[in-house]
Amino acid sequence: MTRYTDAVKLQEKLAPIVITKDKLNKIQTVCGVDVSYKNNDAYAAAVIIDAKTLEVIKQVRKKIKVKTPYVPGLMMLRESKPALSAIKSLKQDFDLLLVDGNGRLHPRKCGLACYLGIILDKPTIGIAKSLLGGKISGSSVILYDEILGGIIEKKGKKIFVSVGHKISLKTALKITGSLVKEGQWLPEPLRLADRLSKDRTEIS
DNA sequence: GCGACAG
DNA sequence: ATCTTGTCGC
């Protein structure tokens, strides 16, 4: 029994637990999380912004050792620990989580965003910058005869939005769109977390 | 068997 | 994701 097989079974077990309906209160703060790599180190960044002004409220950076390689469909094995570490380091609550990776738009309908959403029990949205699977039909992505993702295009580039947890695809698309600043491609929480995760300054 | 494949 | 120079475009 490999680690990969266990991960696949976990995804199959969690997929039915994902809540795809709106179970959220007023969204005042949004947290974005992203991870970048350098050698065997993961640099995770989490940023909380005000959903209305898009101004940063709090941000944190975390350096973690990682051995697990990236395997398509099993990104949770490589990124969940660093991501959770950064989010916990914030020591501050938020209303919605934006993850750099897919939610239900995944071979087993359980991408990294679903995993983190369930673990944290938070409304969560998955945002992927490229397609992992599925067919594009208009502004939707269809996988297994089911619409599992939506598309938002800015600056000629697309982002693939899907449900992470406790939110509907419709609401996820609406909120994600409202978080994209004029002239930008990615929603603010992720654009900032992405930039911060690439900061290689020594972490004290 | 072959190709595709979030970050 | 990361490796990498110059180069095209606003």
Coordinates of N, CA and C (backbone and C1' of nucleotides) in Angstrom, one line a residue:
Chain A
M1 N 0.9 -1.2 0.0 CA 0.0 0.0 0.0 C 0.9 1.3 0.0
T2 N 0.8 2.0 -1.0 CA 1.7 3.1 -1.1 C 1.0 4.4 -0.6
R3 N 1.8 5.4 -0.3 CA 1.3 6.7 0.2 C 0.3 7.2 -0.9
Y4 N 0.6 7.0 -2.1 CA -0.2 7.5 -3.2 C -1.6 6.8 -3.2
T5 N -1.6 5.5 -3.0 CA -2.8 4.8 -3.0 C -3.7 5.3 -1.8
D6 N -3.0 5.5 -0.7 CA -3.8 6.0 0.5 C -4.4 7.4 0.2
A7 N -3.6 8.2 -0.5 CA -4.1 9.6 -0.8 C -5.3 9.5 -1.7
V8 N -5.2 8.6 -2.7 CA -6.4 8.4 -3.6 C -7.6 8.0 -2.9
K9 N -7.4 7.0 -1.9 CA -8.6 6.6 -1.2 C -9.1 7.7 -0.3
L10 N -8.2 8.5 0.2 CA -8.7 9.6 1.1 C -9.5 10.6 0.3
Q11 N -9.1 10.8 -1.0 CA -9.8 11.7 -1.8 C -11.2 11.2 -2.2
E12 N -11.2 9.9 -2.4 CA -12.5 9.2 -2.7 C -13.5 9.2 -1.6
K13 N -12.9 9.2 -0.4 CA -13.7 9.2 0.9 C -14.2 10.6 1.2
L14 N -13.4 11.6 0.9 CA -13.7 13.0 1.2 C -14.7 13.6 0.1
A15 N -14.5 13.2 -1.1 CA -15.3 13.8 -2.2 C -16.8 13.9 -1.9
P16 N -17.4 12.9 -1.3 CA -18.9 13.0 -1.0 C -19.2 13.9 0.2
I17 N -18.2 14.2 0.9 CA -18.4 15.1 2.1 C -18.3 16.6 1.7
V18 N -17.8 16.9 0.6 CA -17.7 18.3 0.2 C -19.0 18.9 0.0
I19 N -19.2 20.1 0.6 CA -20.5 20.8 0.6 C -20.4 21.8 -0.6
T20 N -21.3 21.6 -1.6 CA -21.3 22.4 -2.7 C -22.5 23.5 -2.7
K21 N -23.0 23.7 -1.6 CA -24.0 24.7 -1.4 C -23.5 25.8 -0.5
D22 N -24.1 27.0 -0.6 CA -23.6 28.1 0.2 C -23.9 27.9 1.6
K23 N -22.8 27.8 2.4 CA -22.9 27.7 3.9 C -22.0 28.8 4.4
L24 N -22.3 30.0 4.1 CA -21.4 31.1 4.5 C -22.2 32.3 5.0
N25 N -21.5 33.0 5.9 CA -22.1 34.3 6.4 C -21.5 35.4 5.5
K26 N -21.7 36.6 6.0 CA -21.2 37.7 5.2 C -19.6 37.6 5.1
I27 N -19.2 37.7 3.8 CA -17.7 37.6 3.6 C -17.0 39.0 3.8
Q28 N -16.4 39.2 4.9 CA -15.7 40.4 5.2 C -14.2 40.3 5.0
T29 N -13.7 39.1 5.3 CA -12.2 38.9 5.1 C -12.0 37.6 4.3
V30 N -11.0 37.7 3.4 CA -10.6 36.5 2.6 C -9.1 36.2 2.7
C31 N -8.9 34.9 2.9 CA -7.5 34.5 3.0 C -7.0 33.8 1.7
G32 N -5.9 34.1 1.2 CA -5.3 33.5 0.0 C -4.1 32.7 0.5
V33 N -3.9 31.5 -0.1 CA -2.7 30.8 0.3 C -2.0 30.2 -0.9
D34 N -0.7 30.2 -1.0 CA 0.1 29.7 -2.1 C 1.4 29.2 -1.6
V35 N 2.0 28.3 -2.4 CA 3.3 27.7 -2.0 C 4.2 27.7 -3.2
S36 N 5.5 28.0 -3.0 CA 6.5 28.0 -4.1 C 7.6 27.1 -3.6
Y37 N 8.5 26.7 -4.4 CA 9.6 25.8 -4.0 C 11.0 26.2 -4.4
K38 N 11.9 25.8 -3.6 CA 13.3 26.1 -3.9 C 14.1 24.9 -3.3
N39 N 14.7 24.1 -4.2 CA 15.4 22.9 -3.7 C 14.4 22.0 -2.9
N40 N 14.7 21.6 -1.7 CA 13.7 20.8 -1.0 C 13.0 21.6 0.1
D41 N 12.8 22.9 -0.2 CA 12.1 23.7 0.7 C 10.8 24.3 0.1
A42 N 9.8 24.3 0.9 CA 8.5 24.9 0.4 C 8.4 26.2 1.1
Y43 N 8.0 27.2 0.4 CA 7.8 28.5 0.9 C 6.3 28.8 0.8
A44 N 5.6 28.8 2.0 CA 4.2 29.0 1.9 C 3.9 30.4 2.4
A45 N 2.9 31.0 1.8 CA 2.4 32.3 2.2 C 0.9 32.4 2.3
A46 N 0.5 33.1 3.3 CA -1.0 33.2 3.5 C -1.2 34.7 3.7
V47 N -2.2 35.2 3.0 CA -2.5 36.7 3.1 C -4.0 36.9 3.4
I48 N -4.4 37.7 4.4 CA -5.8 38.0 4.6 C -6.0 39.4 4.2
I49 N -7.1 39.6 3.4 CA -7.4 41.0 2.9 C -8.8 41.3 3.3
D50 N -9.2 42.5 3.2 CA -10.5 43.0 3.4 C -11.3 42.8 2.1
A51 N -12.4 42.1 2.1 CA -13.1 41.7 0.9 C -13.6 43.0 0.2
K52 N -13.8 44.1 0.9 CA -14.4 45.3 0.3 C -13.3 46.2 -0.3
T53 N -12.3 46.5 0.5 CA -11.2 47.4 0.1 C -10.1 46.7 -0.6
L54 N -10.0 45.4 -0.4 CA -8.9 44.6 -0.9 C -7.6 44.9 -0.3
E55 N -7.6 45.6 0.8 CA -6.4 46.0 1.5 C -5.9 44.8 2.4
V56 N -4.6 44.7 2.5 CA -4.0 43.6 3.4 C -4.3 43.8 4.8
I57 N -4.7 42.8 5.5 CA -5.0 42.9 7.0 C -3.9 42.2 7.7
K58 N -3.4 41.1 7.2 CA -2.4 40.3 7.8 C -1.8 39.3 6.8
Q59 N -0.5 39.1 6.9 CA 0.2 38.2 6.0 C 1.3 37.5 6.8
V60 N 1.6 36.2 6.3 CA 2.7 35.5 7.0 C 3.4 34.6 6.0
R61 N 4.6 34.2 6.3 CA 5.4 33.4 5.4 C 6.0 32.3 6.2
K62 N 6.1 31.1 5.6 CA 6.6 29.9 6.4 C 7.5 29.1 5.5
K63 N 8.6 28.6 6.0 CA 9.5 27.8 5.2 C 9.4 26.4 5.8
I64 N 9.1 25.4 5.0 CA 9.0 24.0 5.4 C 9.8 23.1 4.5
K65 N 10.3 22.0 5.1 CA 11.1 21.0 4.3 C 10.1 20.1 3.6
V66 N 10.2 19.8 2.4 CA 9.3 18.9 1.7 C 10.1 17.8 0.9
K67 N 9.6 16.6 1.0 CA 10.3 15.6 0.2 C 9.4 15.1 -0.9
T68 N 8.1 15.1 -0.6 CA 7.1 14.6 -1.5 C 7.1 15.3 -2.9
P69 N 7.2 14.5 -4.0 CA 7.3 15.1 -5.3 C 5.9 15.5 -5.7
Y70 N 5.8 16.3 -6.7 CA 4.5 16.7 -7.3 C 4.0 15.6 -8.2
V71 N 2.8 15.2 -7.9 CA 2.2 14.2 -8.8 C 0.8 14.7 -9.2
P72 N 0.5 14.8 -10.5 CA -0.7 15.3 -11.0 C -1.9 14.6 -10.3
G73 N -2.8 15.4 -9.7 CA -4.0 14.8 -9.0 C -3.8 14.6 -7.5
L74 N -2.5 14.7 -7.1 CA -2.2 14.4 -5.7 C -1.4 15.5 -5.1
M75 N -1.7 16.7 -5.5 CA -1.0 17.9 -5.0 C -1.1 18.1 -3.5
M76 N -2.2 17.6 -3.0 CA -2.4 17.7 -1.5 C -1.2 17.1 -0.7
L77 N -0.6 16.1 -1.3 CA 0.5 15.4 -0.6 C 1.7 16.4 -0.5
R78 N 1.9 17.2 -1.4 CA 3.0 18.1 -1.5 C 2.7 19.5 -0.9
E79 N 1.5 20.0 -1.1 CA 1.2 21.4 -0.6 C 0.4 21.6 0.6
S80 N -0.3 20.6 1.1 CA -1.2 20.8 2.2 C -0.5 21.1 3.5
K81 N 0.6 20.5 3.8 CA 1.3 20.8 5.1 C 1.8 22.2 5.1
P82 N 2.5 22.6 4.1 CA 3.1 24.0 4.0 C 1.9 25.0 4.1
A83 N 0.8 24.7 3.4 CA -0.3 25.7 3.3 C -1.0 25.8 4.7
L84 N -1.2 24.7 5.3 CA -1.8 24.7 6.6 C -1.0 25.3 7.7
S85 N 0.3 25.1 7.5 CA 1.3 25.7 8.5 C 1.2 27.3 8.4
A86 N 1.2 27.8 7.2 CA 1.1 29.2 7.0 C -0.2 29.8 7.5
I87 N -1.3 29.1 7.2 CA -2.6 29.5 7.7 C -2.7 29.6 9.2
K88 N -2.2 28.6 9.8 CA -2.2 28.5 11.3 C -1.3 29.6 11.9
S89 N -0.2 29.9 11.2 CA 0.7 31.0 11.7 C 0.0 32.4 11.7
L90 N -1.0 32.5 10.9 CA -1.7 33.8 10.8 C -2.3 34.1 12.2
K91 N -2.7 33.1 12.9 CA -3.4 33.3 14.2 C -4.5 34.3 14.1
Q92 N -5.2 34.3 13.0 CA -6.3 35.2 12.8 C -7.4 34.5 11.9
D93 N -8.6 34.7 12.3 CA -9.7 34.1 11.5 C -10.0 34.9 10.3
F94 N -10.8 34.2 9.4 CA -11.2 34.8 8.1 C -12.5 34.1 7.7
D95 N -13.2 34.7 6.7 CA -14.5 34.2 6.3 C -14.4 33.3 5.1
L96 N -13.4 33.4 4.3 CA -13.3 32.6 3.1 C -11.9 32.3 2.7
L97 N -11.6 31.1 2.2 CA -10.3 30.8 1.8 C -10.2 30.6 0.3
L98 N -9.1 31.1 -0.3 CA -8.9 31.0 -1.7 C -7.6 30.2 -1.8
V99 N -7.7 29.0 -2.6 CA -6.5 28.2 -2.7 C -6.0 28.1 -4.1
D100 N -4.7 28.1 -4.2 CA -4.0 28.1 -5.6 C -4.0 26.6 -6.0
G101 N -5.1 26.2 -6.6 CA -5.2 24.8 -7.0 C -6.7 24.5 -7.2
N102 N -7.0 23.3 -7.7 CA -8.4 23.0 -7.9 C -9.2 22.5 -6.7
G103 N -10.5 22.6 -6.8 CA -11.4 22.1 -5.8 C -12.0 20.9 -6.4
R104 N -13.3 21.0 -6.7 CA -14.0 19.8 -7.3 C -13.6 19.5 -8.7
L105 N -12.9 20.5 -9.4 CA -12.5 20.3 -10.8 C -11.2 19.4 -10.7
H106 N -11.5 18.1 -10.4 CA -10.4 17.2 -10.1 C -10.9 15.8 -10.5
P107 N -9.9 14.9 -10.9 CA -10.3 13.5 -11.4 C -11.2 12.8 -10.4
R108 N -11.0 13.1 -9.1 CA -11.8 12.4 -8.1 C -12.7 13.4 -7.3
K109 N -12.9 14.6 -8.0 CA -13.7 15.6 -7.4 C -13.2 16.0 -6.0
C110 N -11.9 15.9 -5.7 CA -11.4 16.3 -4.4 C -10.0 16.8 -4.6
G111 N -9.9 18.1 -5.1 CA -8.6 18.7 -5.2 C -8.1 19.3 -3.9
L112 N -6.9 19.9 -3.9 CA -6.4 20.5 -2.7 C -7.3 21.4 -2.0
A113 N -8.1 22.2 -2.7 CA -9.0 23.2 -2.1 C -10.1 22.5 -1.3
C114 N -10.5 21.3 -1.8 CA -11.6 20.6 -1.0 C -11.0 20.0 0.3
Y115 N -9.8 19.5 0.2 CA -9.1 19.0 1.3 C -8.9 20.0 2.4
L116 N -8.3 21.2 2.0 CA -8.1 22.2 3.0 C -9.4 22.8 3.5
G117 N -10.4 22.9 2.7 CA -11.7 23.4 3.1 C -12.3 22.5 4.2
I118 N -12.2 21.2 4.0 CA -12.8 20.2 4.9 C -12.0 20.2 6.2
I119 N -10.7 20.2 6.1 CA -9.8 20.2 7.3 C -10.1 21.4 8.2
L120 N -10.2 22.6 7.5 CA -10.4 23.8 8.2 C -11.8 24.1 8.5
D121 N -12.7 23.4 7.8 CA -14.2 23.6 7.9 C -14.5 25.0 7.6
K122 N -14.0 25.5 6.5 CA -14.2 26.9 6.0 C -14.7 26.9 4.6
P123 N -15.5 28.0 4.3 CA -15.9 28.1 2.9 C -14.6 28.3 2.1
T124 N -14.4 27.5 1.0 CA -13.2 27.5 0.3 C -13.4 27.5 -1.2
I125 N -12.6 28.2 -2.0 CA -12.7 28.2 -3.4 C -11.3 27.8 -4.0
G126 N -11.4 26.9 -5.0 CA -10.1 26.5 -5.7 C -9.9 27.3 -7.0
I127 N -8.7 27.8 -7.1 CA -8.4 28.6 -8.3 C -7.2 28.0 -9.0
A128 N -7.3 27.5 -10.2 CA -6.2 26.9 -11.0 C -5.9 27.8 -12.1
K129 N -4.6 27.9 -12.4 CA -4.1 28.8 -13.5 C -4.0 28.0 -14.8
S130 N -4.2 26.7 -14.7 CA -4.2 25.9 -16.0 C -5.1 24.7 -15.7
L131 N -5.5 24.1 -16.8 CA -6.5 23.0 -16.7 C -5.8 21.6 -16.3
L132 N -6.4 21.0 -15.3 CA -5.9 19.6 -14.9 C -6.6 18.6 -15.7
G133 N -7.9 18.8 -16.0 CA -8.7 17.9 -16.7 C -10.0 18.5 -17.1
G134 N -10.8 17.8 -17.9 CA -12.1 18.3 -18.3 C -12.1 19.0 -19.7
K135 N -13.3 19.3 -20.1 CA -13.4 20.0 -21.4 C -14.1 21.3 -21.2
I136 N -13.6 22.3 -22.0 CA -14.1 23.7 -21.9 C -15.3 23.8 -22.8
S137 N -16.4 24.3 -22.2 CA -17.6 24.5 -22.9 C -18.1 25.9 -22.5
G138 N -17.9 26.8 -23.4 CA -18.3 28.2 -23.1 C -17.5 28.7 -22.0
S139 N -18.1 29.1 -20.9 CA -17.4 29.6 -19.7 C -17.4 28.5 -18.6
S140 N -17.7 27.3 -19.0 CA -17.7 26.2 -18.0 C -16.7 25.1 -18.3
V141 N -16.3 24.3 -17.3 CA -15.4 23.2 -17.5 C -16.2 22.0 -17.1
I142 N -16.3 21.1 -18.1 CA -17.1 19.9 -17.8 C -16.2 18.6 -17.7
L143 N -16.4 17.9 -16.6 CA -15.6 16.7 -16.3 C -16.6 15.6 -16.0
Y144 N -16.5 14.5 -16.6 CA -17.5 13.4 -16.4 C -18.9 13.8 -16.5
D145 N -19.2 14.5 -17.6 CA -20.6 14.9 -17.9 C -21.2 15.8 -16.8
E146 N -20.3 16.5 -16.0 CA -20.8 17.3 -15.0 C -20.0 18.6 -15.0
I147 N -20.7 19.7 -14.7 CA -20.0 21.0 -14.7 C -19.4 21.2 -13.4
L148 N -18.1 21.1 -13.4 CA -17.3 21.2 -12.1 C -16.5 22.4 -11.9
G149 N -16.5 23.2 -13.0 CA -15.7 24.5 -12.9 C -16.2 25.6 -13.7
G150 N -15.8 26.8 -13.4 CA -16.1 28.0 -14.2 C -14.9 28.7 -14.6
I151 N -15.0 29.5 -15.6 CA -13.8 30.2 -16.1 C -14.0 31.8 -16.0
I152 N -12.9 32.4 -15.5 CA -12.9 33.9 -15.5 C -11.7 34.3 -16.3
E153 N -11.9 35.1 -17.2 CA -10.8 35.6 -18.1 C -10.5 37.0 -17.9
K154 N -9.2 37.3 -17.6 CA -8.8 38.7 -17.4 C -7.4 38.8 -18.1
K155 N -7.2 40.0 -18.7 CA -6.0 40.2 -19.4 C -5.6 39.1 -20.4
G156 N -6.6 38.5 -21.0 CA -6.4 37.5 -22.0 C -6.0 36.2 -21.4
K157 N -6.0 36.1 -20.1 CA -5.6 34.8 -19.5 C -6.8 34.3 -18.6
K158 N -6.9 33.0 -18.6 CA -8.0 32.3 -17.8 C -7.6 31.8 -16.5
I159 N -8.6 31.7 -15.6 CA -8.4 31.0 -14.3 C -9.6 30.1 -14.2
F160 N -9.3 28.9 -13.7 CA -10.4 27.9 -13.6 C -10.8 27.8 -12.1
V161 N -12.1 28.2 -11.9 CA -12.7 28.3 -10.6 C -13.5 27.1 -10.3
S162 N -13.4 26.5 -9.1 CA -14.2 25.4 -8.7 C -14.5 25.4 -7.2
V163 N -15.5 24.7 -6.8 CA -15.9 24.7 -5.4 C -14.9 23.9 -4.5
G164 N -14.5 24.6 -3.4 CA -13.6 23.9 -2.5 C -14.4 23.3 -1.4
H165 N -15.3 24.1 -0.8 CA -16.1 23.6 0.3 C -17.1 24.7 0.8
K166 N -18.3 24.3 1.2 CA -19.3 25.2 1.7 C -19.6 26.4 0.9
I167 N -19.6 26.3 -0.4 CA -20.0 27.4 -1.3 C -20.4 26.8 -2.6
S168 N -21.3 27.5 -3.3 CA -21.8 27.0 -4.6 C -20.8 27.6 -5.7
L169 N -20.8 26.9 -6.8 CA -20.0 27.3 -7.9 C -20.4 28.7 -8.4
K170 N -21.7 29.0 -8.4 CA -22.2 30.3 -8.8 C -21.6 31.4 -7.9
T171 N -21.7 31.2 -6.6 CA -21.3 32.2 -5.6 C -19.8 32.3 -5.7
A172 N -19.1 31.2 -5.9 CA -17.6 31.2 -6.0 C -17.2 32.1 -7.1
L173 N -17.8 31.9 -8.2 CA -17.5 32.7 -9.4 C -17.7 34.2 -9.2
K174 N -18.9 34.5 -8.5 CA -19.2 35.9 -8.3 C -18.2 36.5 -7.3
I175 N -17.9 35.9 -6.2 CA -17.0 36.4 -5.3 C -15.6 36.5 -5.8
T176 N -15.1 35.5 -6.5 CA -13.8 35.5 -7.1 C -13.6 36.7 -8.1
G177 N -14.6 36.9 -8.9 CA -14.6 38.0 -9.8 C -14.5 39.4 -9.1
S178 N -15.2 39.5 -8.0 CA -15.1 40.7 -7.2 C -13.8 41.0 -6.5
L179 N -13.0 39.9 -6.5 CA -11.7 40.1 -5.8 C -10.5 40.4 -6.7
V180 N -10.9 40.4 -8.0 CA -9.8 40.7 -9.0 C -9.7 42.2 -9.2
K181 N -8.6 42.8 -9.0 CA -8.4 44.2 -9.1 C -8.3 44.6 -10.6
E182 N -8.7 45.8 -10.9 CA -8.6 46.3 -12.3 C -7.2 46.1 -12.8
G183 N -7.1 45.5 -14.0 CA -5.7 45.4 -14.6 C -5.0 44.2 -14.1
Q184 N -5.6 43.4 -13.3 CA -4.9 42.2 -12.7 C -5.5 40.9 -13.3
W185 N -4.8 39.8 -13.2 CA -5.3 38.5 -13.7 C -5.8 37.7 -12.5
L186 N -5.1 37.6 -11.5 CA -5.5 36.8 -10.3 C -6.2 37.6 -9.3
P187 N -7.1 36.9 -8.5 CA -7.8 37.6 -7.4 C -6.8 38.1 -6.4
E188 N -6.9 39.2 -5.8 CA -5.9 39.8 -4.9 C -5.3 38.8 -3.8
P189 N -6.2 38.1 -3.1 CA -5.6 37.2 -2.1 C -4.5 36.3 -2.7
L190 N -4.8 35.7 -3.9 CA -3.8 34.8 -4.5 C -2.7 35.5 -5.2
R191 N -2.9 36.7 -5.7 CA -1.8 37.4 -6.4 C -0.8 37.8 -5.3
L192 N -1.3 38.3 -4.2 CA -0.4 38.7 -3.1 C 0.3 37.5 -2.5
A193 N -0.4 36.4 -2.2 CA 0.2 35.2 -1.6 C 1.2 34.6 -2.6
D194 N 0.9 34.7 -3.9 CA 1.8 34.1 -4.9 C 3.1 34.9 -4.9
R195 N 3.0 36.2 -4.8 CA 4.2 37.1 -4.8 C 5.0 36.8 -3.5
L196 N 4.3 36.8 -2.4 CA 4.9 36.6 -1.1 C 5.6 35.3 -0.9
S197 N 5.0 34.3 -1.5 CA 5.6 32.9 -1.5 C 7.0 32.8 -2.2
K198 N 7.2 33.8 -3.1 CA 8.4 33.8 -3.9 C 9.5 34.6 -3.3
D199 N 9.1 35.2 -2.1 CA 10.1 36.0 -1.4 C 11.1 35.1 -0.8
R200 N 12.4 35.3 -1.1 CA 13.4 34.3 -0.6 C 14.2 34.9 0.6
T201 N 13.7 36.0 1.1 CA 14.4 36.7 2.2 C 14.4 35.7 3.4
E202 N 15.4 35.6 4.2 CA 15.5 34.7 5.4 C 14.3 35.0 6.3
I203 N 13.7 33.9 6.7 CA 12.5 34.0 7.6 C 13.0 33.9 9.1
S204 N 12.7 34.9 9.8 CA 13.1 34.9 11.2 C 12.2 34.1 12.1
Chain B
dG1 P 2.0 -2.3 -21.6 O5' 1.5 -1.5 -22.9 C5' 2.0 -1.9 -24.2 C4' 1.8 -0.8 -25.2 C3' 2.4 0.5 -24.8 O3' 3.0 1.2 -25.9 C1' 0.1 0.8 -25.0
dC2 P 3.6 2.7 -25.7 O5' 2.3 3.6 -25.9 C5' 1.8 3.8 -27.2 C4' 1.2 5.1 -27.3 C3' 2.0 6.2 -26.7 O3' 2.0 7.4 -27.4 C1' -0.1 6.2 -25.7
dG3 P 2.9 8.7 -26.8 O5' 1.7 9.7 -26.3 C5' 0.6 10.0 -27.2 C4' -0.4 10.9 -26.5 C3' 0.3 12.1 -25.8 O3' -0.5 13.2 -26.0 C1' -0.9 10.8 -24.2
dA4 P 0.0 14.7 -25.5 O5' -1.1 15.2 -24.5 C5' -2.0 14.3 -23.9 C4' -2.8 15.0 -22.8 C3' -2.0 16.1 -22.0 O3' -2.9 17.0 -21.5 C1' -2.2 14.2 -20.6
dC5 P -2.3 18.4 -20.9 O5' -2.1 18.1 -19.3 C5' -3.2 17.9 -18.5 C4' -2.8 17.4 -17.1 C3' -1.6 18.3 -16.6 O3' -1.9 18.7 -15.3 C1' -1.2 16.0 -16.3
dA6 P -1.0 20.0 -14.6 O5' -2.0 20.7 -13.6 C5' -3.0 21.6 -14.0 C4' -3.4 22.5 -12.8 C3' -2.2 23.2 -12.1 O3' -2.6 24.4 -11.6 C1' -3.3 21.8 -10.6
dG7 P -1.6 25.6 -11.6 O5' -0.5 25.3 -10.4 C5' -1.0 25.2 -9.1 C4' 0.2 24.7 -8.2 C3' 1.4 25.6 -8.3 O3' 1.8 26.1 -7.1 C1' 2.0 23.2 -8.7
Chain C
dA1 P 3.9 28.9 -10.9 O5' 4.5 27.5 -10.3 C5' 4.3 27.2 -8.9 C4' 5.5 26.6 -8.3 C3' 6.8 27.2 -8.8 O3' 7.7 27.5 -7.7 C1' 6.7 24.9 -9.5
dT2 P 8.8 28.6 -8.0 O5' 9.9 27.9 -8.8 C5' 10.5 26.7 -8.2 C4' 11.6 26.2 -9.1 C3' 12.4 27.4 -9.7 O3' 13.8 27.1 -9.6 C1' 11.7 25.9 -11.4
dC3 P 14.8 28.3 -10.0 O5' 15.5 27.7 -11.2 C5' 15.8 26.3 -11.3 C4' 16.5 26.0 -12.6 C3' 17.2 27.2 -13.3 O3' 18.5 26.8 -13.8 C1' 15.6 26.4 -14.7
dT4 P 19.6 27.7 -14.1 O5' 19.0 28.6 -15.3 C5' 19.0 30.0 -15.2 C4' 18.9 30.5 -16.6 C3' 18.9 32.1 -16.7 O3' 19.5 32.5 -17.8 C1' 16.9 31.2 -17.6
dT5 P 20.0 34.0 -17.8 O5' 19.7 34.5 -19.3 C5' 20.7 34.3 -20.3 C4' 20.5 35.3 -21.3 C3' 20.5 36.8 -20.8 O3' 21.2 37.7 -21.7 C1' 18.4 36.2 -21.8
dG6 P 20.8 39.2 -21.7 O5' 19.9 39.2 -23.0 C5' 20.2 38.3 -24.1 C4' 19.0 38.2 -25.0 C3' 18.7 39.6 -25.6 O3' 18.3 39.4 -27.0 C1' 16.8 38.7 -24.4
dT7 P 17.9 40.6 -27.9 O5' 16.3 40.5 -27.7 C5' 15.6 39.3 -28.0 C4' 14.1 39.5 -27.9 C3' 13.6 40.9 -28.5 O3' 12.4 40.7 -29.2 C1' 12.9 40.6 -26.3
dC8 P 12.2 41.7 -30.4 O5' 10.6 41.8 -30.4 C5' 9.8 40.6 -30.3 C4' 8.5 40.9 -29.6 C3' 7.9 42.2 -30.0 O3' 6.5 42.1 -30.2 C1' 8.1 42.1 -27.6
dG9 P 5.7 43.3 -30.7 O5' 5.0 43.9 -29.4 C5' 4.1 43.0 -28.7 C4' 3.5 43.8 -27.5 C3' 3.0 45.2 -27.9 O3' 1.8 45.5 -27.2 C1' 4.6 45.3 -26.1
dC10 P 1.0 46.8 -27.7 O5' 0.7 47.5 -26.4 C5' 0.0 46.8 -25.3 C4' 0.1 47.6 -24.0 C3' -0.2 49.1 -24.1 O3' -0.8 49.6 -22.9 C1' 2.0 48.9 -23.5

